mmCIF file of C-alpha atoms in Angstrom:
data_model
loop_
_atom_site.group_PDB
_atom_site.id
_atom_site.type_symbol
_atom_site.label_atom_id
_atom_site.label_comp_id
_atom_site.label_asym_id
_atom_site.label_seq_id
_atom_site.Cartn_x
_atom_site.Cartn_y
_atom_site.Cartn_z
ATOM 1 C CA MET A 1 0.291 0.044 -0.661
ATOM 2 C CA ASP A 2 3.287 1.959 -1.068
ATOM 3 C CA ASP A 3 0.970 4.262 -2.675
ATOM 4 C CA GLY A 4 -2.499 3.949 -0.577
ATOM 5 C CA VAL A 5 -5.782 2.428 -2.004
ATOM 6 C CA HIS A 6 -8.168 4.661 -3.610
ATOM 7 C CA ARG A 7 -11.867 4.648 -4.374
ATOM 8 C CA ARG A 8 -14.088 6.489 -6.561
ATOM 9 C CA LEU A 9 -18.035 6.841 -6.233
ATOM 10 C CA VAL A 10 -20.294 9.238 -8.342
ATOM 11 C CA ALA A 11 -23.193 9.889 -7.820
ATOM 12 C CA GLU A 12 -26.597 10.744 -8.451
ATOM 13 C CA VAL A 13 -28.330 12.443 -5.078
ATOM 14 C CA VAL A 14 -30.298 10.135 -4.869
ATOM 15 C CA LEU A 15 -31.643 8.396 -2.139
ATOM 16 C CA GLU A 16 -30.511 4.741 -3.709
ATOM 17 C CA SER A 17 -26.467 6.428 -3.507
ATOM 18 C CA VAL A 18 -26.048 5.756 -0.090
ATOM 19 C CA GLU A 19 -26.766 1.737 -0.251
ATOM 20 C CA ALA A 20 -23.485 3.105 -3.735
ATOM 21 C CA VAL A 21 -21.811 4.256 -0.328
ATOM 22 C CA HIS A 22 -21.846 1.455 1.844
ATOM 23 C CA ASP A 23 -21.100 -0.854 -1.024
ATOM 24 C CA LEU A 24 -18.216 1.236 -2.104
ATOM 25 C CA LEU A 25 -17.233 0.959 1.737
ATOM 26 C CA ALA A 26 -17.288 -2.500 1.265
ATOM 27 C CA SER A 27 -14.538 -3.475 -1.991
ATOM 28 C CA TRP A 28 -12.566 -0.796 0.058
ATOM 29 C CA TRP A 29 -12.095 -2.594 2.880
ATOM 30 C CA GLU A 30 -10.690 -5.695 1.253
ATOM 31 C CA GLU A 31 -8.064 -3.854 -0.391
ATOM 32 C CA VAL A 32 -7.302 -1.493 2.727
ATOM 33 C CA GLY A 33 -6.354 -4.985 4.868
ATOM 34 C CA ALA A 34 -6.556 -5.058 8.582
ATOM 35 C CA VAL A 35 -8.080 -1.759 10.724
ATOM 36 C CA GLU A 36 -8.185 -1.799 13.684
ATOM 37 C CA PRO A 37 -12.796 -2.615 13.987
ATOM 38 C CA ARG A 38 -12.967 1.026 16.209
ATOM 39 C CA VAL A 39 -11.443 2.967 13.139
ATOM 40 C CA ARG A 40 -12.745 0.967 10.442
ATOM 41 C CA PHE A 41 -16.445 2.020 12.767
ATOM 42 C CA SER A 42 -16.276 5.091 13.272
ATOM 43 C CA PHE A 43 -14.807 5.983 9.617
ATOM 44 C CA GLU A 44 -17.749 3.934 8.498
ATOM 45 C CA THR A 45 -20.386 5.820 10.379
ATOM 46 C CA ALA A 46 -18.686 8.833 8.958
ATOM 47 C CA VAL A 47 -18.827 8.772 5.711
ATOM 48 C CA VAL A 48 -21.996 7.379 5.636
ATOM 49 C CA GLU A 49 -23.410 10.313 7.333
ATOM 50 C CA ILE A 50 -22.343 12.719 5.034
ATOM 51 C CA ALA A 51 -23.756 10.634 1.919
ATOM 52 C CA GLY A 52 -26.454 10.179 4.271
ATOM 53 C CA ASN A 53 -26.962 14.273 5.081
ATOM 54 C CA ILE A 54 -25.299 15.725 1.307
ATOM 55 C CA VAL A 55 -28.500 13.648 -0.350
ATOM 56 C CA GLU A 56 -31.470 14.558 2.253
ATOM 57 C CA HIS A 57 -30.302 18.559 2.112
ATOM 58 C CA SER A 58 -29.484 18.525 -1.548
ATOM 59 C CA VAL A 59 -32.697 17.310 -2.143
ATOM 60 C CA ALA A 60 -34.896 19.331 0.505
ATOM 61 C CA ALA A 61 -32.917 22.480 -0.593
ATOM 62 C CA GLN A 62 -33.185 21.877 -4.497
ATOM 63 C CA GLY A 63 -34.360 18.622 -5.556
ATOM 64 C CA ALA A 64 -32.831 16.041 -7.409
ATOM 65 C CA ASP A 65 -32.796 16.727 -10.614
ATOM 66 C CA GLY A 66 -29.629 16.375 -12.027
ATOM 67 C CA ARG A 67 -27.789 16.551 -9.395
ATOM 68 C CA HIS A 68 -24.435 14.430 -8.663
ATOM 69 C CA PHE A 69 -21.832 14.237 -5.177
ATOM 70 C CA THR A 70 -19.313 12.747 -5.505
ATOM 71 C CA LEU A 71 -17.050 9.861 -2.800
ATOM 72 C CA ASP A 72 -13.113 10.198 -2.982
ATOM 73 C CA LEU A 73 -11.340 7.129 0.007
ATOM 74 C CA HIS A 74 -7.963 6.785 0.117
ATOM 75 C CA ALA A 75 -6.189 4.919 3.089
ATOM 76 C CA THR A 76 -2.459 5.160 3.517
ATOM 77 C CA ARG A 77 -1.075 3.082 6.160
ATOM 78 C CA GLU A 78 -1.684 6.267 8.119
ATOM 79 C CA ALA A 79 -4.825 8.180 7.777
ATOM 80 C CA LEU A 80 -8.196 7.164 5.726
ATOM 81 C CA THR A 81 -10.052 9.765 4.396
ATOM 82 C CA ALA A 82 -12.995 10.375 2.550
ATOM 83 C CA THR A 83 -14.070 13.738 0.900
ATOM 84 C CA PHE A 84 -16.718 14.199 -0.677
ATOM 85 C CA GLU A 85 -18.090 16.863 -3.620
ATOM 86 C CA ASP A 86 -21.536 18.072 -4.682
ATOM 87 C CA ASP A 87 -23.286 20.378 -6.904
ATOM 88 C CA ALA A 88 -25.847 21.651 -3.798
ATOM 89 C CA GLN A 89 -25.965 25.640 -3.269
ATOM 90 C CA PRO A 90 -23.681 26.356 -0.402
ATOM 91 C CA ALA A 91 -24.341 24.648 2.769
ATOM 92 C CA GLU A 92 -24.983 27.534 5.593
ATOM 93 C CA LEU A 93 -23.793 25.929 8.849
ATOM 94 C CA ASP A 94 -20.891 26.135 11.571
ATOM 95 C CA LEU A 95 -18.917 22.582 12.388
ATOM 96 C CA SER A 96 -17.702 24.029 16.373
ATOM 97 C CA ALA A 97 -21.683 24.997 17.001
ATOM 98 C CA VAL A 98 -23.473 21.155 15.689
ATOM 99 C CA THR A 99 -24.639 19.525 18.716
ATOM 100 C CA MET A 100 -25.965 15.684 19.569
ATOM 101 C CA ALA A 101 -29.871 16.495 19.230
ATOM 102 C CA THR A 102 -31.556 15.865 21.914
ATOM 103 C CA ALA A 103 -32.533 11.565 22.290
ATOM 104 C CA ASP A 104 -36.581 12.356 22.291
ATOM 105 C CA ALA A 105 -35.739 14.720 18.153
ATOM 106 C CA GLU A 106 -36.128 12.934 15.139
ATOM 107 C CA ASP A 107 -33.936 13.943 13.174
ATOM 108 C CA GLY A 108 -30.395 16.347 13.892
ATOM 109 C CA ARG A 109 -27.352 13.549 15.429
ATOM 110 C CA GLY A 110 -26.061 13.007 11.413
ATOM 111 C CA LEU A 111 -23.233 16.209 11.689
ATOM 112 C CA ALA A 112 -23.138 15.368 15.689
ATOM 113 C CA LEU A 113 -22.454 11.077 14.794
ATOM 114 C CA ALA A 114 -19.480 12.359 11.802
ATOM 115 C CA LEU A 115 -17.959 14.856 14.028
ATOM 116 C CA ALA A 116 -17.762 12.884 16.789
ATOM 117 C CA SER A 117 -16.743 10.055 14.528
ATOM 118 C CA VAL A 118 -13.273 11.343 12.719
ATOM 119 C CA ASP A 119 -9.692 12.562 14.354
ATOM 120 C CA ALA A 120 -10.951 15.278 11.528
ATOM 121 C CA LEU A 121 -14.004 16.981 8.946
ATOM 122 C CA ASP A 122 -14.088 19.266 7.301
ATOM 123 C CA TYR A 123 -16.776 21.692 4.991
ATOM 124 C CA ARG A 124 -16.034 24.239 2.343
ATOM 125 C CA TYR A 125 -17.773 25.314 -0.572
ATOM 126 C CA GLU A 126 -14.625 26.450 -3.140
ATOM 127 C CA ASN A 127 -15.863 26.880 -7.506
ATOM 128 C CA GLY A 128 -19.081 25.962 -7.082
ATOM 129 C CA ARG A 129 -18.922 22.703 -5.499
ATOM 130 C CA ASN A 130 -19.471 22.136 -1.604
ATOM 131 C CA VAL A 131 -16.146 20.061 -0.658
ATOM 132 C CA TRP A 132 -16.421 17.345 3.046
ATOM 133 C CA SER A 133 -12.980 15.690 3.663
ATOM 134 C CA LEU A 134 -13.330 13.809 6.125
ATOM 135 C CA GLU A 135 -9.692 11.864 8.240
ATOM 136 C CA CYS A 136 -9.507 9.029 11.393
ATOM 137 C CA ARG A 137 -6.032 8.225 11.791
ATOM 138 C CA ARG A 138 -4.602 4.235 11.673
ATOM 139 C CA GLU A 139 -3.046 4.363 15.501
#
């Protein structure tokens, strides 16, 4: 794994694409090799939560027609990284202000779970695209 293991998904912004993210992760893990179960679970949780948020919030705000996202997964000896890009309007959020929803809330846990699961989570809007970057160190 000198150069690492890389996989890419380009998908429509539809609910079925979250399943495609699961499938991509499953095949990627086979190539990545041994990863501590806690790290694997944390990384996968964050990736799936961000994918779900992209689908849910893009569709709610603008509809899914013609919308796409990309997911790039990369594994090195030191870290697991995921980068999402989508062509929706900018997300208006402050990651430093994200908190876990109350126990009786029906939603609002996705970003909080993702933040708690990885070592680094960054969001930015650049060149007309939302960009989400996630990283888990392989300790």
